mmCIF file of C-alpha atoms in Angstrom:
data_model
loop_
_atom_site.group_PDB
_atom_site.id
_atom_site.type_symbol
_atom_site.label_atom_id
_atom_site.label_comp_id
_atom_site.label_asym_id
_atom_site.label_seq_id
_atom_site.Cartn_x
_atom_site.Cartn_y
_atom_site.Cartn_z
ATOM 1 C CA MET A 1 0.101 -0.048 0.065
ATOM 2 C CA ILE A 2 1.244 3.574 -0.786
ATOM 3 C CA THR A 3 0.031 6.606 1.147
ATOM 4 C CA ILE A 4 -0.624 9.787 -0.788
ATOM 5 C CA GLY A 5 -1.067 13.186 0.936
ATOM 6 C CA THR A 6 -3.428 15.393 -1.128
ATOM 7 C CA LEU A 7 -5.349 18.676 -0.736
ATOM 8 C CA SER A 8 -8.512 16.625 -0.261
ATOM 9 C CA GLY A 9 -7.023 14.402 2.443
ATOM 10 C CA THR A 10 -5.042 11.200 2.667
ATOM 11 C CA VAL A 11 -5.466 8.545 -0.004
ATOM 12 C CA ARG A 12 -4.201 4.974 0.117
ATOM 13 C CA ALA A 13 -3.649 3.010 -2.938
ATOM 14 C CA VAL A 14 -3.335 -0.775 -2.989
ATOM 15 C CA PRO A 15 -1.774 -2.351 -6.193
ATOM 16 C CA SER A 16 -2.960 -5.578 -7.633
ATOM 17 C CA GLU A 17 -0.917 -8.354 -9.138
ATOM 18 C CA ALA A 18 0.220 -7.393 -12.688
ATOM 19 C CA ASP A 19 -1.906 -8.854 -15.452
ATOM 20 C CA ALA A 20 -0.879 -10.465 -18.833
ATOM 21 C CA THR A 21 -0.650 -7.062 -20.349
ATOM 22 C CA GLY A 22 1.692 -5.668 -17.820
ATOM 23 C CA ALA A 23 -1.057 -3.524 -16.207
ATOM 24 C CA VAL A 24 -1.497 -2.944 -12.478
ATOM 25 C CA LEU A 25 -4.738 -1.708 -10.914
ATOM 26 C CA TYR A 26 -4.485 0.479 -7.889
ATOM 27 C CA THR A 27 -7.498 0.439 -5.626
ATOM 28 C CA LEU A 28 -8.065 3.725 -3.914
ATOM 29 C CA THR A 29 -9.530 4.428 -0.433
ATOM 30 C CA GLY A 30 -9.720 7.397 1.829
ATOM 31 C CA ALA A 31 -10.224 10.799 0.443
ATOM 32 C CA ALA A 32 -10.660 9.307 -3.066
ATOM 33 C CA THR A 33 -12.162 5.933 -4.073
ATOM 34 C CA GLY A 34 -12.062 4.062 -7.352
ATOM 35 C CA THR A 35 -9.301 2.478 -9.553
ATOM 36 C CA VAL A 36 -6.184 3.741 -11.230
ATOM 37 C CA HIS A 37 -5.023 1.715 -14.311
ATOM 38 C CA VAL A 38 -1.206 1.950 -14.750
ATOM 39 C CA THR A 39 0.818 0.283 -17.562
ATOM 40 C CA ALA A 40 4.025 0.751 -19.446
ATOM 41 C CA THR A 41 3.399 2.481 -22.821
ATOM 42 C CA SER A 42 5.284 3.781 -25.836
ATOM 43 C CA SER A 43 7.309 6.934 -25.757
ATOM 44 C CA PRO A 44 5.565 10.168 -26.969
ATOM 45 C CA THR A 45 8.326 10.537 -29.593
ATOM 46 C CA ARG A 46 8.871 6.960 -30.585
ATOM 47 C CA TRP A 47 6.136 4.307 -30.708
ATOM 48 C CA ASP A 48 8.669 1.452 -30.770
ATOM 49 C CA ARG A 49 10.242 2.588 -27.477
ATOM 50 C CA PHE A 50 8.335 1.580 -24.393
ATOM 51 C CA ASP A 51 9.927 4.030 -21.882
ATOM 52 C CA ALA A 52 6.881 5.731 -20.512
ATOM 53 C CA VAL A 53 4.220 4.879 -17.938
ATOM 54 C CA ARG A 54 0.591 5.878 -18.343
ATOM 55 C CA ALA A 55 -1.757 6.211 -15.395
ATOM 56 C CA SER A 56 -5.484 6.388 -16.095
ATOM 57 C CA LEU A 57 -8.537 7.057 -13.873
ATOM 58 C CA GLY A 58 -10.751 4.077 -14.193
ATOM 59 C CA SER A 59 -10.043 0.383 -14.752
ATOM 60 C CA VAL A 60 -9.166 0.447 -18.454
ATOM 61 C CA SER A 61 -6.490 1.916 -20.678
ATOM 62 C CA ALA A 62 -6.644 5.523 -22.008
ATOM 63 C CA ARG A 63 -7.099 4.194 -25.383
ATOM 64 C CA GLU A 64 -10.519 2.902 -24.537
ATOM 65 C CA LEU A 65 -13.549 4.516 -23.028
ATOM 66 C CA PRO A 66 -13.370 4.829 -19.244
ATOM 67 C CA ALA A 67 -15.041 2.214 -17.156
ATOM 68 C CA GLU A 68 -16.235 1.844 -13.558
ATOM 69 C CA PRO A 69 -14.904 2.104 -10.954
ATOM 70 C CA LEU A 70 -13.872 5.609 -11.946
ATOM 71 C CA VAL A 71 -12.025 7.763 -9.280
ATOM 72 C CA ARG A 72 -14.486 9.639 -7.131
ATOM 73 C CA ILE A 73 -13.867 12.556 -4.762
ATOM 74 C CA ARG A 74 -16.915 13.426 -2.534
ATOM 75 C CA GLY A 75 -19.103 11.352 -4.906
ATOM 76 C CA ARG A 76 -18.273 13.030 -8.135
ATOM 77 C CA ALA A 77 -16.457 10.732 -10.633
ATOM 78 C CA TYR A 78 -13.520 11.869 -12.813
ATOM 79 C CA GLN A 79 -11.749 10.625 -15.922
ATOM 80 C CA GLY A 80 -8.398 11.410 -17.487
ATOM 81 C CA ASN A 81 -4.732 10.166 -17.479
ATOM 82 C CA THR A 82 -1.175 11.295 -17.237
ATOM 83 C CA VAL A 83 2.018 9.942 -18.783
ATOM 84 C CA ARG A 84 5.380 9.708 -17.013
ATOM 85 C CA VAL A 85 8.227 10.164 -19.632
ATOM 86 C CA LEU A 86 11.095 8.081 -18.108
ATOM 87 C CA ALA A 87 13.703 9.629 -20.373
ATOM 88 C CA HIS A 88 13.315 12.843 -18.169
ATOM 89 C CA SER A 89 13.506 13.358 -14.460
ATOM 90 C CA ALA A 90 10.170 13.396 -12.550
ATOM 91 C CA ASP A 91 11.210 16.768 -11.116
ATOM 92 C CA VAL A 92 11.094 18.604 -14.470
ATOM 93 C CA PRO A 93 7.684 19.760 -16.342
ATOM 94 C CA TRP A 94 8.573 17.708 -19.450
ATOM 95 C CA GLY A 95 8.894 14.564 -17.391
ATOM 96 C CA TRP A 96 5.156 14.384 -17.443
ATOM 97 C CA LEU A 97 2.402 14.684 -20.103
ATOM 98 C CA GLU A 98 -0.624 15.926 -18.206
ATOM 99 C CA ARG A 99 -3.983 15.578 -19.630
ATOM 100 C CA ASP A 100 -7.140 17.493 -18.872
ATOM 101 C CA LEU A 101 -9.071 15.973 -16.021
ATOM 102 C CA THR A 102 -12.785 16.100 -16.340
ATOM 103 C CA ASP A 103 -15.880 14.716 -14.803
ATOM 104 C CA ILE A 104 -18.169 12.260 -16.635
ATOM 105 C CA ASP A 105 -19.979 15.273 -18.266
ATOM 106 C CA ASP A 106 -16.780 16.582 -19.606
ATOM 107 C CA ARG A 107 -16.616 19.399 -17.296
ATOM 108 C CA PRO A 108 -13.198 20.417 -15.972
ATOM 109 C CA ALA A 109 -12.309 19.151 -12.634
ATOM 110 C CA PRO A 110 -12.237 21.990 -9.885
ATOM 111 C CA PRO A 111 -8.725 23.226 -8.865
ATOM 112 C CA GLN A 112 -8.644 21.170 -5.661
ATOM 113 C CA ALA A 113 -9.926 17.970 -7.251
ATOM 114 C CA SER A 114 -7.579 18.451 -10.158
ATOM 115 C CA GLN A 115 -4.515 18.783 -7.931
ATOM 116 C CA THR A 116 -5.659 15.732 -5.852
ATOM 117 C CA LEU A 117 -6.119 13.648 -8.981
ATOM 118 C CA THR A 118 -2.795 14.742 -10.327
ATOM 119 C CA ALA A 119 -0.985 13.740 -7.129
ATOM 120 C CA ILE A 120 -2.772 10.364 -7.224
ATOM 121 C CA LEU A 121 -1.862 9.631 -10.784
ATOM 122 C CA ARG A 122 1.784 10.637 -10.298
ATOM 123 C CA ALA A 123 2.229 8.638 -7.186
ATOM 124 C CA CYS A 124 0.704 5.436 -8.886
ATOM 125 C CA ALA A 125 2.834 5.920 -11.942
ATOM 126 C CA GLY A 126 5.956 6.498 -9.877
ATOM 127 C CA HIS A 127 5.372 3.397 -7.807
ATOM 128 C CA TYR A 128 4.776 1.355 -10.837
ATOM 129 C CA ALA A 129 8.013 2.601 -12.596
ATOM 130 C CA ALA A 130 9.909 1.782 -9.463
ATOM 131 C CA ARG A 131 8.954 -1.956 -9.314
ATOM 132 C CA SER A 132 11.839 -4.388 -9.511
ATOM 133 C CA ASP A 133 9.918 -6.291 -12.301
ATOM 134 C CA PHE A 134 9.344 -3.155 -14.429
ATOM 135 C CA PRO A 135 11.371 -4.530 -17.364
ATOM 136 C CA SER A 136 9.079 -7.489 -17.497
ATOM 137 C CA LEU A 137 6.096 -5.293 -17.372
ATOM 138 C CA GLN A 138 7.419 -3.173 -20.269
ATOM 139 C CA HIS A 139 7.959 -6.425 -22.297
ATOM 140 C CA ALA A 140 4.386 -7.623 -21.631
ATOM 141 C CA ALA A 141 2.867 -4.135 -22.425
ATOM 142 C CA ARG A 142 4.876 -4.077 -25.770
ATOM 143 C CA LEU A 143 3.627 -7.467 -26.712
ATOM 144 C CA HIS A 144 0.070 -6.304 -26.066
ATOM 145 C CA ASP A 145 0.155 -2.996 -27.792
ATOM 146 C CA THR A 146 2.308 -3.957 -30.814
ATOM 147 C CA PRO A 147 -0.539 -5.274 -32.974
ATOM 148 C CA GLN A 148 -2.613 -2.123 -32.582
ATOM 149 C CA LEU A 149 0.285 0.155 -33.024
ATOM 150 C CA LEU A 150 1.321 -1.491 -36.288
ATOM 151 C CA ARG A 151 -2.309 -1.092 -37.644
ATOM 152 C CA TRP A 152 -2.157 2.584 -36.748
ATOM 153 C CA LEU A 153 1.188 2.965 -38.319
ATOM 154 C CA ASP A 154 0.240 1.138 -41.490
ATOM 155 C CA ALA A 155 -2.761 3.510 -41.909
ATOM 156 C CA MET A 156 -0.612 6.604 -41.228
ATOM 157 C CA ILE A 157 2.015 5.363 -43.711
ATOM 158 C CA SER A 158 -0.615 4.844 -46.353
ATOM 159 C CA HIS A 159 -2.109 8.336 -45.701
ATOM 160 C CA GLY A 160 1.353 9.908 -45.753
ATOM 161 C CA GLU A 161 2.415 8.224 -49.061
ATOM 162 C CA ARG A 162 -0.846 9.633 -50.666
ATOM 163 C CA ALA A 163 -0.232 13.085 -49.120
ATOM 164 C CA GLN A 164 3.452 13.133 -50.323
ATOM 165 C CA ALA A 165 2.453 12.127 -53.866
ATOM 166 C CA ARG A 166 -0.301 14.869 -53.958
ATOM 167 C CA TRP A 167 2.205 17.567 -52.712
ATOM 168 C CA LEU A 168 4.765 16.432 -55.312
ATOM 169 C CA GLU A 169 2.103 16.534 -58.074
ATOM 170 C CA GLU A 170 1.126 19.999 -57.077
ATOM 171 C CA ALA A 171 4.722 21.190 -56.983
ATOM 172 C CA GLU A 172 5.363 19.903 -60.591
ATOM 173 C CA ALA A 173 2.037 21.419 -61.717
ATOM 174 C CA TYR A 174 2.973 24.828 -60.284
ATOM 175 C CA ARG A 175 6.383 24.750 -61.973
ATOM 176 C CA VAL A 176 4.796 23.814 -65.431
ATOM 177 C CA GLN A 177 2.328 26.555 -65.135
ATOM 178 C CA ALA A 178 4.974 29.026 -64.157
ATOM 179 C CA ALA A 179 7.192 28.117 -67.048
ATOM 180 C CA ARG A 180 4.219 28.375 -69.438
ATOM 181 C CA SER A 181 3.105 31.697 -68.074
ATOM 182 C CA LEU A 182 6.683 33.019 -68.442
ATOM 183 C CA ALA A 183 7.058 31.849 -71.933
ATOM 184 C CA ALA A 184 3.720 33.362 -73.024
ATOM 185 C CA TRP A 185 4.649 36.662 -71.361
ATOM 186 C CA TRP A 186 7.864 36.819 -73.464
ATOM 187 C CA THR A 187 5.902 35.826 -76.568
ATOM 188 C CA LEU A 188 3.444 38.645 -76.003
ATOM 189 C CA ALA A 189 6.516 40.989 -75.145
ATOM 190 C CA ARG A 190 8.104 40.208 -78.586
ATOM 191 C CA TRP A 191 4.704 40.826 -80.264
ATOM 192 C CA PHE A 192 4.246 44.202 -78.517
ATOM 193 C CA THR A 193 7.773 45.193 -79.394
ATOM 194 C CA ALA A 194 7.192 44.245 -83.085
ATOM 195 C CA ARG A 195 3.744 45.801 -83.240
ATOM 196 C CA PRO A 196 2.455 47.696 -80.179
ATOM 197 C CA HIS A 197 -1.219 47.319 -79.508
ATOM 198 C CA PRO A 198 -3.407 48.249 -76.468
ATOM 199 C CA VAL A 199 -4.613 44.634 -76.107
ATOM 200 C CA LEU A 200 -1.057 43.393 -75.762
ATOM 201 C CA ALA A 201 -0.235 46.139 -73.276
ATOM 202 C CA LEU A 202 -3.169 45.100 -71.202
ATOM 203 C CA LEU A 203 -2.094 41.317 -71.320
ATOM 204 C CA LEU A 204 1.467 42.378 -70.180
ATOM 205 C CA ALA A 205 0.208 44.606 -67.351
ATOM 206 C CA PRO A 206 1.409 43.246 -63.886
ATOM 207 C CA ASP A 207 -2.148 43.027 -62.262
ATOM 208 C CA ARG A 208 -3.359 40.249 -60.017
ATOM 209 C CA GLU A 209 -4.076 37.704 -62.571
ATOM 210 C CA SER A 210 -1.593 38.684 -65.304
ATOM 211 C CA LEU A 211 0.945 36.355 -66.790
ATOM 212 C CA ALA A 212 3.747 38.213 -65.124
ATOM 213 C CA HIS A 213 2.132 37.807 -61.670
ATOM 214 C CA ARG A 214 1.456 34.077 -62.109
ATOM 215 C CA ALA A 215 5.155 33.624 -63.331
ATOM 216 C CA GLU A 216 6.260 35.296 -60.125
ATOM 217 C CA TYR A 217 4.032 33.536 -57.428
ATOM 218 C CA LEU A 218 3.749 30.047 -59.070
ATOM 219 C CA PRO A 219 7.337 29.087 -58.381
ATOM 220 C CA LYS A 220 6.821 30.195 -54.680
ATOM 221 C CA TRP A 221 3.802 27.881 -54.441
ATOM 222 C CA ALA A 222 5.898 25.092 -55.937
ATOM 223 C CA GLU A 223 8.498 25.584 -53.181
ATOM 224 C CA ILE A 224 5.842 25.455 -50.518
ATOM 225 C CA SER A 225 4.453 22.185 -51.917
ATOM 226 C CA THR A 226 7.965 20.744 -52.202
ATOM 227 C CA ARG A 227 8.698 21.505 -48.502
ATOM 228 C CA ALA A 228 5.397 19.950 -47.584
ATOM 229 C CA ALA A 229 6.329 16.846 -49.431
ATOM 230 C CA GLU A 230 9.762 16.779 -47.712
ATOM 231 C CA GLU A 231 8.214 17.115 -44.305
ATOM 232 C CA GLU A 232 5.759 14.317 -45.117
ATOM 233 C CA GLY A 233 8.747 12.337 -46.222
ATOM 234 C CA ARG A 234 10.499 12.846 -42.780
ATOM 235 C CA ARG A 235 7.348 11.624 -41.056
ATOM 236 C CA LEU A 236 7.175 8.583 -43.341
ATOM 237 C CA THR A 237 10.847 7.741 -42.454
ATOM 238 C CA LEU A 238 9.963 7.914 -38.721
ATOM 239 C CA PHE A 239 6.783 5.804 -39.103
ATOM 240 C CA ARG A 240 8.661 3.183 -41.218
ATOM 241 C CA SER A 241 11.450 3.081 -38.639
ATOM 242 C CA GLU A 242 8.884 2.645 -35.877
ATOM 243 C CA CYS A 243 7.271 -0.285 -37.906
ATOM 244 C CA GLU A 244 10.636 -1.926 -38.090
ATOM 245 C CA GLY A 245 11.348 -1.517 -34.461
ATOM 246 C CA LEU A 246 7.952 -2.952 -33.344
ATOM 247 C CA ALA A 247 8.174 -5.764 -35.854
ATOM 248 C CA ARG A 248 11.612 -6.694 -34.500
ATOM 249 C CA PRO A 249 11.292 -9.743 -32.114
ATOM 250 C CA THR A 250 12.123 -9.111 -28.552
ATOM 251 C CA VAL A 251 13.017 -11.407 -25.727
ATOM 252 C CA ALA A 252 11.584 -11.171 -22.183
ATOM 253 C CA PRO A 253 14.243 -9.602 -19.978
ATOM 254 C CA GLU A 254 15.777 -11.723 -17.203
ATOM 255 C CA SER A 255 15.877 -10.467 -13.701
ATOM 256 C CA GLN A 256 18.975 -8.231 -13.401
ATOM 257 C CA ASP A 257 19.032 -7.029 -9.775
ATOM 258 C CA ARG A 258 22.228 -5.147 -8.960
ATOM 259 C CA PRO A 259 23.625 -3.903 -5.680
ATOM 260 C CA TYR A 260 22.838 -0.227 -4.724
ATOM 261 C CA PHE A 261 23.969 1.911 -1.821
ATOM 262 C CA VAL A 262 20.785 3.642 -0.222
ATOM 263 C CA VAL A 263 21.924 6.458 2.023
ATOM 264 C CA GLY A 264 19.413 8.071 4.248
ATOM 265 C CA GLN A 265 18.010 8.432 7.740
ATOM 266 C CA TRP A 266 15.849 5.724 9.022
ATOM 267 C CA LYS A 267 13.192 7.154 11.218
ATOM 268 C CA GLY A 268 10.604 5.745 13.506
ATOM 269 C CA GLY A 269 7.728 3.740 12.364
ATOM 270 C CA GLY A 270 9.464 2.465 9.243
ATOM 271 C CA ASP A 271 9.709 5.944 7.665
ATOM 272 C CA VAL A 272 12.920 6.453 5.484
ATOM 273 C CA ASP A 273 14.290 9.796 4.300
ATOM 274 C CA VAL A 274 16.384 8.599 1.347
ATOM 275 C CA TRP A 275 19.216 11.157 0.685
ATOM 276 C CA HIS A 276 21.131 9.379 -2.091
ATOM 277 C CA VAL A 277 21.009 6.132 -4.262
ATOM 278 C CA GLU A 278 24.115 4.810 -6.050
ATOM 279 C CA GLU A 279 24.900 1.689 -7.913
ATOM 280 C CA ALA A 280 27.539 -0.335 -5.946
ATOM 281 C CA PRO A 281 30.540 -2.119 -7.553
ATOM 282 C CA THR A 282 30.306 -5.871 -7.891
ATOM 283 C CA ASP A 283 33.813 -6.423 -6.814
ATOM 284 C CA PRO A 284 33.622 -7.346 -3.082
ATOM 285 C CA GLY A 285 36.700 -5.305 -2.092
ATOM 286 C CA GLU A 286 35.638 -2.140 -3.872
ATOM 287 C CA LEU A 287 32.170 -2.634 -2.516
ATOM 288 C CA SER A 288 33.391 -2.897 1.069
ATOM 289 C CA ASP A 289 35.712 0.133 0.711
ATOM 290 C CA LEU A 290 33.041 2.347 -0.883
ATOM 291 C CA CYS A 291 30.453 1.252 1.614
ATOM 292 C CA GLU A 292 32.794 2.217 4.534
ATOM 293 C CA GLN A 293 33.329 5.586 2.884
ATOM 294 C CA HIS A 294 29.625 6.187 2.514
ATOM 295 C CA THR A 295 28.958 5.060 5.989
ATOM 296 C CA VAL A 296 31.451 7.543 7.542
ATOM 297 C CA ASN A 297 29.953 10.410 5.544
ATOM 298 C CA ALA A 298 26.302 9.390 6.495
ATOM 299 C CA GLU A 299 27.190 9.050 10.091
ATOM 300 C CA ASP A 300 28.455 12.691 10.216
ATOM 301 C CA ALA A 301 24.731 13.720 9.286
ATOM 302 C CA PHE A 302 23.105 11.044 11.557
ATOM 303 C CA GLY A 303 22.360 8.759 8.748
ATOM 304 C CA SER A 304 23.282 5.281 7.631
ATOM 305 C CA VAL A 305 23.833 3.200 4.573
ATOM 306 C CA GLU A 306 22.093 -0.007 3.385
ATOM 307 C CA ILE A 307 23.047 -2.285 0.547
ATOM 308 C CA VAL A 308 19.942 -3.120 -1.485
ATOM 309 C CA TYR A 309 19.571 -5.398 -4.538
ATOM 310 C CA ALA A 310 17.101 -4.024 -7.172
ATOM 311 C CA ALA A 311 16.854 -3.449 -10.947
ATOM 312 C CA SER A 312 16.970 0.361 -10.794
ATOM 313 C CA PRO A 313 17.729 3.180 -8.448
ATOM 314 C CA GLU A 314 14.132 3.978 -7.920
ATOM 315 C CA ALA A 315 13.346 0.340 -7.173
ATOM 316 C CA ALA A 316 16.323 0.214 -4.722
ATOM 317 C CA ALA A 317 14.867 3.276 -2.823
ATOM 318 C CA GLU A 318 11.400 1.619 -2.779
ATOM 319 C CA GLN A 319 13.004 -1.668 -1.590
ATOM 320 C CA ALA A 320 14.791 0.155 1.250
ATOM 321 C CA ARG A 321 11.550 1.709 2.400
ATOM 322 C CA ARG A 322 9.711 -1.515 2.228
ATOM 323 C CA GLU A 323 12.319 -3.334 4.175
ATOM 324 C CA ALA A 324 12.434 -0.530 6.874
ATOM 325 C CA SER A 325 8.625 -0.761 7.167
ATOM 326 C CA GLU A 326 8.617 -4.553 7.466
ATOM 327 C CA THR A 327 11.425 -4.377 10.104
ATOM 328 C CA SER A 328 9.565 -1.725 12.058
ATOM 329 C CA GLU A 329 6.394 -3.889 12.059
ATOM 330 C CA ARG A 330 8.265 -6.988 13.182
ATOM 331 C CA ILE A 331 9.849 -5.176 15.993
ATOM 332 C CA HIS A 332 6.487 -3.716 17.059
ATOM 333 C CA ARG A 333 4.922 -7.246 17.068
ATOM 334 C CA GLU A 334 7.745 -8.656 19.072
ATOM 335 C CA LEU A 335 7.515 -5.786 21.643
ATOM 336 C CA THR A 336 3.782 -6.194 22.065
ATOM 337 C CA ARG A 337 3.637 -9.835 22.103
ATOM 338 C CA PRO A 338 2.040 -11.181 25.341
#
């Protein structure tokens, strides 16, 4: 269980076991009730890279219509989602892609409810990303989402190819019309030079629809269409690259827990103030020397060091907190045993 402090009060979230798609449901109690659906998802910039986490209000993915139990605050139900972009720190704004949070009538959530829901979504997303089995959850989510992503990419590639061909055809048509307008203007100019006439002078005048004007602006239109075709080509290159990445077979990751130094202050009741997390060397001698150095530095600030085995720094910090809580509960049971 994770405890989340919000403007609306304390919220407790209990995660379920991960399902076959890599998703975890967090059941909420306290100031908010309902379910938060959290799963690994593709990067906002590359659909073939599953290095993001999506948390949605309700028991289904954000790609589907929300379903009960939606998250409720004071009886009012809300829907929406947020995406944690793991390529960036959670402390910077671009580490998150926030979506509008609305009630079931599509009215914006009030400010206090919005801040409460954002805190809940971020806490659940952070807890999910810190799991020691997160690489396996990423793999399961990738297998589940790949067929749909490939269908979408196939449709976008087809649309992009048609758009690119249309832009190129327009660019060529503008260039041909410009060349014809210029050739016609010179022909009229030679006629006017040989035998001046008011009608020829009128046709040579640089008004809005004259040959001279068309010969001037049509090449610019051709350039605009050409740039649009080039931009469409860059998108097509990305889409095709993403298709290749998604179609490439992947192997389920093995558990790769590594040692980490978790430096902090262990407080009463199992609470831990984590100051620093650092991957420890695998060589026993180096590990011992570095641990002694961290211990001396930590003791100067009334802290201590624990060696925790986990898959990531976030998972190591979470593991340290979990072990401290379990130790505190065990000591409490032993002291209160009759």
